[in-house]
Structure formats: structure tokens, C-alpha cells
XYZ file of C-alpha atoms in Angstrom:
582
model
C -69.392 -14.832 -6.888
C -67.497 -14.735 -3.614
C -67.035 -11.855 -1.223
C -65.012 -13.259 1.595
C -65.332 -10.189 3.605
C -69.030 -10.322 3.604
C -68.903 -13.956 4.211
C -67.051 -13.490 7.235
C -69.038 -10.791 8.494
C -72.238 -12.951 8.086
C -70.530 -15.787 9.898
C -69.858 -13.660 12.950
C -73.658 -12.787 12.884
C -74.484 -16.447 12.579
C -71.957 -17.775 15.192
C -73.165 -15.075 17.613
C -76.806 -15.915 17.169
C -76.100 -19.608 17.618
C -74.125 -18.906 20.776
C -76.855 -16.849 22.120
C -79.445 -19.473 21.516
C -77.254 -22.076 23.150
C -76.815 -19.876 26.235
C -80.588 -19.081 26.330
C -81.115 -22.890 26.179
C -78.877 -23.374 29.183
C -80.707 -20.606 31.054
C -77.537 -18.332 31.040
C -79.463 -15.588 28.937
C -83.111 -14.833 28.738
C -84.683 -16.668 25.777
C -86.687 -14.966 22.867
C -84.893 -11.784 22.459
C -84.316 -10.468 18.930
C -81.099 -8.524 18.746
C -79.978 -6.424 15.823
C -76.331 -5.895 16.082
C -73.530 -4.456 13.946
C -70.588 -6.266 12.815
C -67.802 -3.931 12.011
C -64.167 -4.090 11.021
C -61.984 -2.386 13.573
C -59.475 -0.002 12.226
C -56.645 -1.718 14.569
C -56.148 -5.385 14.291
C -55.320 -5.691 17.739
C -58.983 -5.358 18.366
C -59.696 -8.303 16.036
C -60.750 -8.498 12.488
C -64.422 -8.372 13.079
C -66.115 -6.877 16.033
C -69.889 -7.487 17.056
C -71.957 -5.137 19.220
C -74.198 -7.942 20.158
C -73.898 -7.687 23.897
C -74.623 -3.844 23.886
C -77.474 -4.222 21.336
C -79.323 -6.631 23.570
C -78.602 -5.263 26.977
C -81.702 -3.262 27.320
C -84.092 -6.142 26.265
C -82.232 -8.720 28.345
C -81.934 -6.461 31.421
C -78.310 -7.424 31.895
C -74.877 -5.607 31.732
C -73.397 -5.917 28.207
C -70.232 -7.598 29.482
C -72.001 -10.260 31.266
C -73.942 -11.048 27.896
C -70.605 -10.877 25.978
C -69.141 -13.562 28.500
C -72.142 -15.708 28.186
C -71.888 -15.649 24.347
C -68.175 -16.240 24.213
C -68.694 -19.209 26.758
C -71.108 -20.826 24.227
C -69.278 -20.018 20.842
C -68.425 -22.923 18.517
C -65.564 -21.851 16.357
C -64.582 -25.314 15.052
C -64.746 -25.343 11.258
C -65.436 -21.549 11.129
C -63.303 -18.594 9.825
C -62.228 -17.658 13.071
C -59.867 -19.241 15.626
C -60.542 -17.023 18.786
C -62.805 -14.355 20.154
C -62.011 -11.736 22.877
C -64.216 -9.595 24.902
C -63.182 -5.734 24.833
C -64.384 -2.581 26.342
C -68.124 -2.655 27.602
C -68.857 -5.880 25.885
C -67.396 -6.070 22.369
C -66.942 -9.427 20.864
C -63.643 -9.263 18.815
C -63.375 -12.186 16.389
C -59.794 -13.091 14.988
C -59.558 -14.655 11.545
C -57.969 -18.077 11.464
C -56.082 -20.031 8.609
C -59.344 -21.336 6.921
C -60.439 -17.736 5.931
C -56.790 -16.891 4.579
C -56.784 -20.247 2.631
C -60.326 -19.817 1.349
C -59.538 -16.273 -0.054
C -56.770 -17.765 -2.289
C -58.895 -20.742 -3.208
C -61.804 -18.667 -4.362
C -59.678 -16.245 -6.460
C -57.988 -19.357 -8.258
C -61.426 -20.688 -8.847
C -62.685 -17.433 -10.387
C -59.462 -16.183 -12.033
C -60.071 -13.097 -14.159
C -63.644 -13.203 -13.243
C -62.759 -12.486 -9.630
C -64.873 -9.705 -8.192
C -67.847 -10.331 -10.534
C -71.310 -10.302 -8.986
C -74.901 -10.468 -10.109
C -75.978 -7.247 -8.420
C -77.148 -5.729 -11.770
C -79.331 -8.731 -12.512
C -78.553 -8.269 -16.238
C -80.248 -4.880 -16.482
C -79.319 -3.105 -19.710
C -77.301 -0.041 -19.279
C -75.954 2.437 -22.048
C -72.774 4.274 -21.167
C -72.469 7.261 -23.539
C -69.026 8.923 -23.279
C -66.773 11.463 -25.062
C -69.462 12.214 -27.822
C -67.207 15.204 -28.857
C -68.325 17.438 -31.502
C -66.735 16.193 -34.825
C -65.500 19.824 -35.746
C -61.933 19.226 -34.745
C -59.428 16.944 -32.908
C -60.431 15.507 -29.380
C -58.745 17.242 -26.464
C -57.801 16.584 -22.845
C -61.324 16.790 -21.621
C -62.304 14.045 -24.091
C -59.333 12.175 -23.032
C -60.591 12.118 -19.501
C -64.149 11.324 -20.407
C -63.047 8.505 -22.591
C -61.319 6.509 -19.815
C -64.019 7.269 -17.258
C -66.745 6.089 -19.447
C -64.842 3.070 -20.809
C -63.757 1.919 -17.341
C -67.151 2.640 -15.814
C -68.810 0.432 -18.377
C -66.395 -2.325 -17.566
C -67.103 -1.997 -13.977
C -70.845 -2.041 -14.460
C -70.216 -5.277 -16.625
C -68.349 -6.884 -13.908
C -71.088 -5.964 -11.428
C -73.637 -7.913 -13.469
C -75.082 -5.235 -15.884
C -75.461 -5.795 -19.523
C -73.556 -2.762 -20.820
C -73.376 -0.774 -24.254
C -70.818 1.803 -25.005
C -71.913 4.530 -27.444
C -70.652 7.697 -29.041
C -73.221 10.256 -29.973
C -72.073 12.301 -33.068
C -73.401 15.746 -33.254
C -73.441 15.866 -37.065
C -76.519 18.393 -37.181
C -77.329 21.853 -35.876
C -75.329 25.021 -35.086
C -72.049 23.540 -34.529
C -71.997 21.886 -38.057
C -73.046 25.126 -39.528
C -70.254 27.049 -37.967
C -67.758 24.145 -38.896
C -69.000 24.550 -42.519
C -68.838 28.342 -42.529
C -65.407 28.081 -41.120
C -64.254 25.729 -43.878
C -65.765 27.910 -46.466
C -64.003 31.072 -45.117
C -60.567 29.319 -45.286
C -61.311 27.958 -48.743
C -61.998 31.620 -49.861
C -58.794 32.947 -48.110
C -56.766 30.366 -49.976
C -58.623 31.287 -53.164
C -58.457 35.137 -53.067
C -56.125 35.633 -50.199
C -56.519 36.141 -46.512
C -56.530 39.841 -46.734
C -59.417 39.798 -49.053
C -61.792 37.558 -47.131
C -62.557 38.025 -43.455
C -62.499 34.947 -41.115
C -65.726 34.838 -38.913
C -64.765 35.806 -35.453
C -67.048 32.868 -34.081
C -65.502 30.449 -36.337
C -63.163 27.581 -35.622
C -59.641 29.119 -35.693
C -57.543 25.997 -35.403
C -55.013 24.812 -38.181
C -57.058 21.699 -38.668
C -59.603 23.818 -40.340
C -56.949 25.025 -42.787
C -55.998 21.613 -43.550
C -59.538 20.674 -44.247
C -59.992 23.711 -46.567
C -56.791 22.711 -48.521
C -58.026 19.098 -48.686
C -61.484 20.041 -49.920
C -59.962 22.456 -52.647
C -57.826 19.628 -53.846
C -60.984 17.648 -54.760
C -63.405 20.310 -55.398
C -62.302 21.505 -58.901
C -64.254 24.538 -59.680
C -64.483 26.469 -56.501
C -66.067 28.709 -56.162
C -67.703 28.431 -59.501
C -71.582 28.999 -59.747
C -72.586 26.843 -56.917
C -74.181 28.850 -53.990
C -72.572 29.291 -50.807
C -75.161 27.037 -48.978
C -74.400 24.157 -51.222
C -70.684 24.501 -50.901
C -71.063 24.717 -47.216
C -73.094 21.595 -47.203
C -70.448 19.777 -49.210
C -67.586 21.126 -47.047
C -69.500 20.020 -43.900
C -69.821 16.306 -45.254
C -66.305 16.473 -46.393
C -65.028 17.620 -42.998
C -66.920 15.096 -41.036
C -65.520 12.412 -43.581
C -62.189 13.370 -42.513
C -62.702 13.889 -38.861
C -64.732 11.096 -37.747
C -62.368 8.431 -38.959
C -59.522 10.315 -37.239
C -61.674 10.212 -33.997
C -62.284 6.634 -34.258
C -58.606 6.067 -34.959
C -57.465 8.153 -32.013
C -59.886 6.274 -29.610
C -58.858 2.973 -30.954
C -55.244 3.903 -30.085
C -56.564 4.771 -26.749
C -57.804 1.298 -26.313
C -61.576 2.434 -26.474
C -63.912 0.714 -28.857
C -67.616 1.366 -29.198
C -70.694 -0.870 -29.642
C -72.134 1.971 -31.761
C -71.623 5.331 -33.078
C -74.987 7.017 -33.197
C -75.569 10.051 -35.486
C -77.846 13.046 -34.532
C -78.775 13.372 -38.242
C -80.494 10.000 -38.025
C -82.958 11.531 -35.484
C -83.848 14.444 -37.613
C -84.040 12.612 -40.975
C -86.224 9.881 -39.485
C -88.701 12.251 -38.027
C -87.920 11.079 -34.655
C -87.229 14.546 -33.146
C -90.445 15.737 -34.496
C -92.218 12.728 -33.274
C -90.726 13.145 -29.843
C -91.771 16.846 -29.658
C -95.295 15.754 -30.633
C -95.605 13.525 -27.713
C -94.465 16.168 -25.219
C -97.168 18.502 -26.942
C -99.800 15.724 -26.610
C -98.898 15.375 -22.871
C -99.488 19.039 -22.427
C -95.965 19.965 -21.854
C -95.478 22.636 -24.583
C -96.807 25.917 -25.699
C -96.210 28.461 -28.598
C -94.959 31.845 -28.155
C -93.336 34.393 -30.525
C -93.646 31.922 -33.321
C -91.485 29.246 -31.602
C -92.552 26.017 -29.783
C -91.574 25.981 -26.071
C -91.255 23.162 -23.465
C -92.781 24.031 -20.066
C -89.475 23.175 -18.435
C -90.469 25.222 -15.392
C -93.511 23.071 -14.449
C -91.686 19.903 -15.175
C -88.857 20.805 -12.870
C -91.253 22.021 -10.271
C -92.927 18.599 -10.468
C -89.532 16.796 -10.306
C -88.069 18.751 -7.289
C -91.392 18.451 -5.350
C -91.343 14.632 -5.812
C -87.691 14.672 -4.619
C -88.743 16.368 -1.317
C -88.231 19.981 -2.050
C -90.804 22.374 -0.517
C -92.873 24.792 -2.548
C -91.128 27.633 -0.994
C -87.552 26.221 -2.128
C -88.794 25.469 -5.621
C -90.240 28.928 -5.763
C -86.766 30.468 -4.986
C -85.171 28.573 -8.113
C -84.600 30.520 -11.282
C -86.437 28.051 -13.486
C -86.693 28.752 -17.230
C -88.540 27.238 -20.191
C -86.690 25.945 -23.363
C -87.290 26.303 -26.925
C -87.771 23.042 -28.837
C -88.638 24.490 -32.213
C -87.343 27.839 -33.501
C -89.182 30.430 -35.537
C -87.588 29.130 -38.687
C -88.897 25.578 -37.938
C -85.652 24.107 -37.062
C -85.433 22.019 -33.933
C -82.937 22.983 -31.222
C -80.171 20.895 -29.826
C -82.187 20.343 -26.709
C -85.101 18.827 -28.702
C -82.612 16.482 -30.462
C -81.079 15.541 -27.111
C -84.569 14.678 -25.592
C -85.254 12.455 -28.646
C -82.047 10.755 -28.512
C -82.535 9.877 -24.762
C -85.986 8.866 -25.572
C -84.497 6.506 -28.314
C -82.129 5.044 -25.561
C -84.774 4.405 -22.900
C -87.979 3.736 -25.035
C -87.143 2.417 -28.519
C -84.036 0.529 -27.663
C -85.223 -0.381 -24.067
C -82.121 0.349 -22.027
C -83.036 0.265 -18.153
C -80.446 2.844 -17.450
C -78.699 5.532 -19.458
C -75.413 6.770 -18.151
C -73.699 9.857 -19.564
C -70.221 11.059 -18.883
C -70.522 14.964 -19.261
C -68.193 17.898 -18.585
C -69.065 19.795 -15.229
C -70.070 22.938 -17.435
C -73.171 20.911 -18.327
C -74.468 20.545 -14.947
C -77.343 22.943 -15.490
C -78.579 20.742 -18.385
C -79.065 17.476 -16.274
C -82.158 18.251 -14.401
C -83.680 19.744 -17.406
C -83.211 16.737 -19.604
C -84.312 14.261 -16.756
C -87.604 16.490 -16.474
C -88.186 16.275 -20.070
C -87.737 12.569 -20.095
C -90.258 12.521 -17.145
C -92.715 14.519 -19.348
C -92.436 11.630 -21.966
C -93.293 9.246 -19.221
C -89.893 7.650 -19.193
C -88.944 8.383 -15.482
C -85.835 10.228 -16.674
C -85.103 11.438 -12.881
C -84.365 7.841 -12.123
C -83.314 6.298 -15.308
C -80.787 8.950 -16.539
C -77.722 9.266 -14.564
C -75.170 11.886 -15.506
C -71.703 11.579 -14.110
C -70.074 15.170 -14.233
C -66.543 15.411 -14.882
C -64.176 18.213 -13.410
C -61.479 19.638 -15.689
C -57.979 18.433 -16.385
C -54.966 20.698 -15.521
C -52.026 19.707 -17.586
C -48.659 20.399 -15.968
C -45.134 20.371 -17.226
C -42.101 21.461 -15.296
C -44.431 22.167 -12.490
C -46.202 24.662 -14.425
C -49.698 24.724 -16.196
C -49.748 24.111 -19.808
C -52.310 26.549 -21.266
C -55.235 25.278 -23.433
C -57.793 27.166 -25.528
C -59.990 25.388 -27.879
C -61.249 28.865 -29.253
C -57.600 29.728 -30.310
C -56.930 26.130 -31.718
C -54.146 25.666 -29.287
C -55.923 22.872 -27.408
C -53.913 19.814 -26.517
C -55.175 17.173 -28.783
C -55.543 13.518 -27.664
C -53.325 12.262 -30.551
C -50.513 14.851 -29.473
C -50.808 13.646 -25.805
C -50.479 10.019 -26.777
C -47.330 11.028 -28.681
C -45.735 12.243 -25.439
C -46.822 9.610 -22.980
C -47.985 6.028 -23.053
C -51.634 4.901 -23.386
C -51.279 3.141 -20.079
C -50.209 6.321 -18.299
C -52.759 8.417 -19.969
C -55.586 5.998 -19.022
C -54.273 5.512 -15.395
C -53.762 9.168 -14.534
C -57.240 10.347 -16.116
C -58.846 7.631 -14.030
C -56.806 8.345 -10.768
C -59.576 10.599 -8.955
C -63.185 10.712 -8.888
C -64.881 12.611 -11.637
C -65.955 15.199 -9.093
C -62.402 16.157 -8.562
C -60.035 18.060 -10.978
C -57.150 16.039 -12.403
C -53.567 17.366 -12.317
C -51.934 15.431 -15.295
C -48.176 15.793 -14.696
C -46.562 15.169 -17.926
C -43.008 14.689 -16.389
C -44.405 12.316 -13.896
C -46.315 10.395 -16.373
C -43.088 9.400 -18.351
C -41.011 8.496 -15.181
C -39.997 4.936 -14.701
C -39.836 4.732 -10.934
C -42.071 4.176 -7.851
C -43.118 8.001 -7.922
C -45.183 7.132 -11.030
C -48.353 5.263 -9.897
C -48.891 3.244 -13.024
C -45.326 2.120 -13.199
C -45.534 1.359 -9.503
C -48.410 -1.094 -10.058
C -47.241 -2.440 -13.340
C -43.856 -3.068 -11.679
C -45.488 -4.975 -8.977
C -46.952 -7.312 -11.673
C -43.878 -7.826 -13.643
C -41.861 -8.386 -10.489
C -44.035 -11.271 -9.473
C -44.000 -12.603 -13.131
C -40.195 -12.754 -12.861
C -40.304 -14.343 -9.532
C -42.778 -17.034 -10.860
C -40.568 -17.831 -13.805
C -37.483 -17.957 -11.831
C -38.939 -20.254 -9.174
C -40.456 -22.573 -12.022
C -37.048 -22.906 -13.524
C -35.624 -23.894 -9.871
C -38.417 -26.702 -9.478
C -40.843 -24.668 -7.564
C -44.052 -24.066 -9.620
C -47.003 -22.155 -8.275
C -49.049 -24.669 -6.352
C -52.785 -25.094 -6.421
C -54.574 -23.302 -3.585
C -55.693 -26.732 -2.148
C -52.015 -27.529 -1.548
C -51.292 -24.542 0.472
C -50.980 -24.794 4.203
C -52.620 -21.284 5.098
C -51.454 -21.726 8.825
C -48.089 -20.712 7.709
C -49.377 -17.148 7.099
C -48.261 -15.552 10.450
C -46.972 -12.192 9.613
C -48.880 -8.898 9.502
C -47.595 -8.336 6.118
C -49.067 -11.673 4.676
C -52.401 -11.226 6.495
C -52.684 -7.575 5.355
C -52.147 -8.613 1.822
C -54.660 -11.477 1.824
C -57.173 -8.883 3.377
C -56.685 -6.442 0.653
C -57.138 -9.226 -2.120
C -60.487 -10.178 -0.404
C -61.568 -6.350 -0.706
C -61.896 -6.445 -4.531
C -65.445 -7.756 -4.684
C -66.562 -4.745 -2.365
C -64.467 -2.244 -4.357
C -66.266 -3.224 -7.619
C -69.565 -3.150 -5.891
C -68.801 0.442 -4.646
C -67.369 1.575 -7.933
C -70.602 0.474 -9.698
C -72.975 1.891 -7.033
C -71.205 5.265 -7.127
C -70.289 5.373 -10.743
C -66.821 5.890 -9.728
C -64.275 3.675 -11.618
C -61.318 5.555 -9.935
C -61.834 3.348 -6.979
C -59.927 0.550 -8.936
C -56.962 2.822 -9.348
C -56.789 3.495 -5.573
C -57.445 -0.213 -4.959
C -54.388 -1.085 -7.286
C -52.260 1.186 -5.536
C -52.848 0.048 -2.287
C -52.658 -3.680 -3.286
C -49.216 -2.943 -5.014
C -48.023 -1.246 -1.942
C -49.052 -4.053 0.298
C -47.293 -6.473 -2.001
C -43.968 -4.611 -1.937
C -44.137 -4.596 1.828
C -44.918 -8.230 1.924
C -41.999 -8.964 -0.565
C -39.565 -6.883 1.254
C -40.544 -8.405 4.700
C -41.188 -12.086 3.842
C -38.601 -14.243 2.078
C -39.549 -16.703 -0.413
C -36.779 -18.304 -2.060
C -34.743 -20.441 0.213
C -37.573 -20.871 2.868
C -38.858 -24.360 3.997
C -40.942 -25.891 1.406
C -44.400 -25.139 2.969
C -43.552 -21.631 3.487
C -42.049 -21.141 0.045
C -45.072 -22.861 -1.442
C -47.691 -20.620 0.380
C -45.823 -17.415 -0.138
C -45.413 -18.163 -3.791
C -49.150 -18.853 -4.168
C -49.957 -15.723 -2.473
C -47.763 -13.612 -4.807
C -48.963 -15.292 -7.739
C -52.600 -14.483 -6.559
C -51.554 -10.957 -6.329
C -50.372 -11.026 -9.850
C -53.790 -12.328 -10.927
C -55.801 -9.738 -9.249
C -53.395 -6.835 -10.401
C -53.899 -8.058 -13.997
C -57.734 -8.341 -13.505
C -57.929 -4.737 -12.266
C -55.706 -3.376 -14.819
C -57.872 -4.888 -17.430
C -60.965 -3.227 -15.948
C -59.335 0.179 -16.361
C -57.857 -0.652 -19.921
C -54.062 -0.592 -18.712
C -51.709 -3.451 -19.674
C -50.153 -5.738 -17.336
C -46.483 -6.215 -18.603
C -44.590 -9.345 -17.583
C -41.224 -7.605 -17.985
C -40.106 -3.954 -17.208
């Protein structure tokens, strides 16, 4: 697919090289000199749209002053049919190229041809990538951190798909292990309190204290019949865990569906244990020499795996020796496998059994210490986890109202649930705000700002630009001026700074998608949208459309409609709607 900014950059290099060869053939410049020059985009358009350092880069080899080389190049440039209409020499010998009408017209034509696929590339070459995100414990409602991870993961998967990767979205359900045991124990305690009275049965301090546990207990008792009866506490808790999961998981799916998130698969941890895959994975690590037994438990030699990993990454022995590296238990004394063992098995399942080239996880920043350990364990399985497992660490969300923080505590059961948030603000606002900054930065989610319907609210500002254009297009069509095809537009009429800046920004999208995929940072799309909407509003306020001469009206209407298409394109990438009326 097209990247008109890169195409122009490459054309500068080609035009400059061709001019050099003509100058050398004419005896003006020495022949046979290989010059590696940079082509940059100046910050000030007065210095051209693109600047080549060819003259300075070739000065030493040619034994000539850079400005003399630049003059020779400029004198032998042939710009006819190119994207540029003139070149100026500046400073010590910069060749400053100024874009002409052909480039501006071709940008509109390319976007028209590619439509909602504009910005797509094949840089991923169809490599299989799994993006695993949210993966919240099914022991309670999803909270604000899950809400941020949801939009980051969903948007990132969309961006990677647009960049040419074969993407897969997955939710990992932790339906086994200590968290589920604590979950069941908490439900049991609430059931006992409802049966014999709160004062007669203590609630465990480490249990889940939320009101949702009380609701589950009431629901379970309504169908249990003879509780407590003769059944053992262990059997009751097993049944309670299954009941709790049968209630919570559908709620999670419903909340995420409301949040415009659908997964390709919900993968259950219990399947790894029940199928023997965890045991098999630990056996491979043992066979590869990375485990040992101590105090009746089986340990992973994480220390040596991490040393090997860090040395391969360039750390010195002295640096590695200073690290506080520790080994990990894989199988406890009681024979049960740890969460870490299951996590290793799950990622082996991704990379080995299901053959994903890359596994991308969205995790909270508090899991940072787990990243290298898991990568090293996968290295120990021969799966190159150091390169094939990418973890995007996500900082916290600060919820604000009336300018003050809204306190959250999952332990006390007062966490702000996703479904409660979506009762207060629109899905569009939630998705936009949570994806507004890089995952490495905290997000201040201002509830008051999220519901405002003015230009201070960034999602409203962007969506209003789209709706404004839709209204303009509809009104002009009724007046007999439909949007023309790009081929019918005279790009020479684009003469104002506002028009040119807007088209340049439209041309920037392929590069933004490339960088968002490369850096695993879908928030770039939000920032791009905000900049594009700003450029459009400036253009709309500075350049009249209705009542202008036919050629001008036609060109500006096409430009506005192209902006509409690109805004809709980008809003789709981040899972936000593009309303036609507001």
C-alpha cells in the first residue's frame, strides 16, 4: 500500500542521484563518487518540504565546497513529472525541495483508491501474532485497570492487523490455583454467614470482601438445597467455585462485548492442568537440565536461565552478578503446580503447539518482575522467549471527578467496575481516554471531561470533525455539488498553508500505523486523530467551500471528504464510532 511521504523521500534521493550523474557526465562534478545522503523533512516549511544533504555528504570525496556541489546538482535537476516544482539551495549546501500539485493530488487519489484500508502495509508478512489482554481473574467484576488493558490490547491487535500481521485476540481465564481456592473459600464463608449469622462465622481476612461475593452466596444457596448438609467443605467449595465461575464469566463476556471487545478465544487455565500439559512442560524443562529438587519441591533454575539471557543481551558478568536473581518453584511439596508453571505451559502452548510467531501480552506494570523470568523459562524450552514474547506493561489509571481522585480498592470491594464506568460515560469516551497515552504513562481519567460535549473533550472534538464533514457533504450534494472523484480535482488550487498542512497530515497515516505497530503503541492513533481534526478545523475556518469557484469548491470538498474517510478509518482502528450527526 502507499506511503506518499516515503515515496516523496525516495524520489528526492532518485532525482538528486540522477542530477549528479548528469552533472558528472557533463564534467561539472567528478564521476564515480558514491554519496550516502540524508533526506529530512524540515520543521519550517520555508526551508522546503524535504531537504537533501547530498552536497555536504559528498564534499570530502569530491574535494569540492558543498555549495558548489549543490549548485551543480540544482543545475542538472529534471523535475518535470515529479512530485516537486522547485528546489532551492540553503545554508552550506542543503537542497530544499518544494512539493508541487502532483504530490498533493496523488495523496487524495491514493486514499480514495484504498478507502478504509488506507494505511495498510505488508510489513508483518502475515506472521501470526497472538495479543492476550485483560485476562482478569474471574473472581469478581472487571475494574478500571482491566478497562485500560482492554482497549490497549484490542486497539493494538487492530493496528498489528493493519500492519500486515495475522492477529489473534485471546483472554486467558485463571480458573485454577490459589485465586480460585480463595474465591471458593470466600463464597463458602458468606454462605455460612447467611445460614448461621455473620456473628457466628468469621470471614477470612484474606478473602474477597466485595458485595459481589455476597450475591454469589445468595445465588448459590437458592439452588443448593441442603447446605450445609453432610457434604464436606471441600466438596461444597468445589461446587461454589464452579457456580461462581458460571456466573462471573458470562458477565465478563457481556461487559467486554458492551465495551466493543470480542475475542477469538477464551482459553481456560484448567485445560492445561487437566490435559497434563503443565506436567509435560515441566518435564521438558527438567529434561533440558533447568530444574532441581529441594525441600520436597521442584524448582526452576531461573537464576542460570536469566544469566544466560542477560549475557546474550550484552550485559557483562559483573553486571549480572550484581542482580538479585532468584529461582522459582514449579511444583510444590504437595504435588500441585504453581501459577508460574502453568504460565510457562500456556506460553509454550502459544508458541509451540499453536505456532504463533509472536506472543504479545498486555500486563499491569506491577508484573514487570515477571517478564524476564517468563522469557527466560521459554528460552529454556528452546522457544526463544526473549524475542518471541513481548510484554506491554501498562501504568495505572487515576480516576478523577470534580478535580479530585476517586479512590479505588479491590481488597475492600470498592473498586470501580467496568460496567459502572460505562453507566457513567459512553463506550466511545472510555475507549478513547484509556488509549490516549502510551502504556508507559499513567492515565488521568477525568469523568467530568469525558461527558462534556465540547471541544475540550478530545473524543468529541474528533467525532465532531467527522460529523461536520458529513453534514457539509450532505448539504452540498443537495445543492448539486456531490463529492468529485480524485481524478477530477485540480490539485493546483491547493495554495493555502492550511490546505497543504492538512494533506500532509493525511499522508502521515501509513507512517503512524507503522510506528504504532513497531512500538506496540496504539495511542499514536489517538494523537494522530487529534492533530488531524485540529488541522481540519483550521482549514475549514480559513478556506471557504460553499460559494467558491467550481474548481476550488470541488477540490476543497474532496479534501474535506478525504479527511472524513481517514477519521472514520482511524476511529475504527481504536474501536470508537464515527457519528454522522452530533
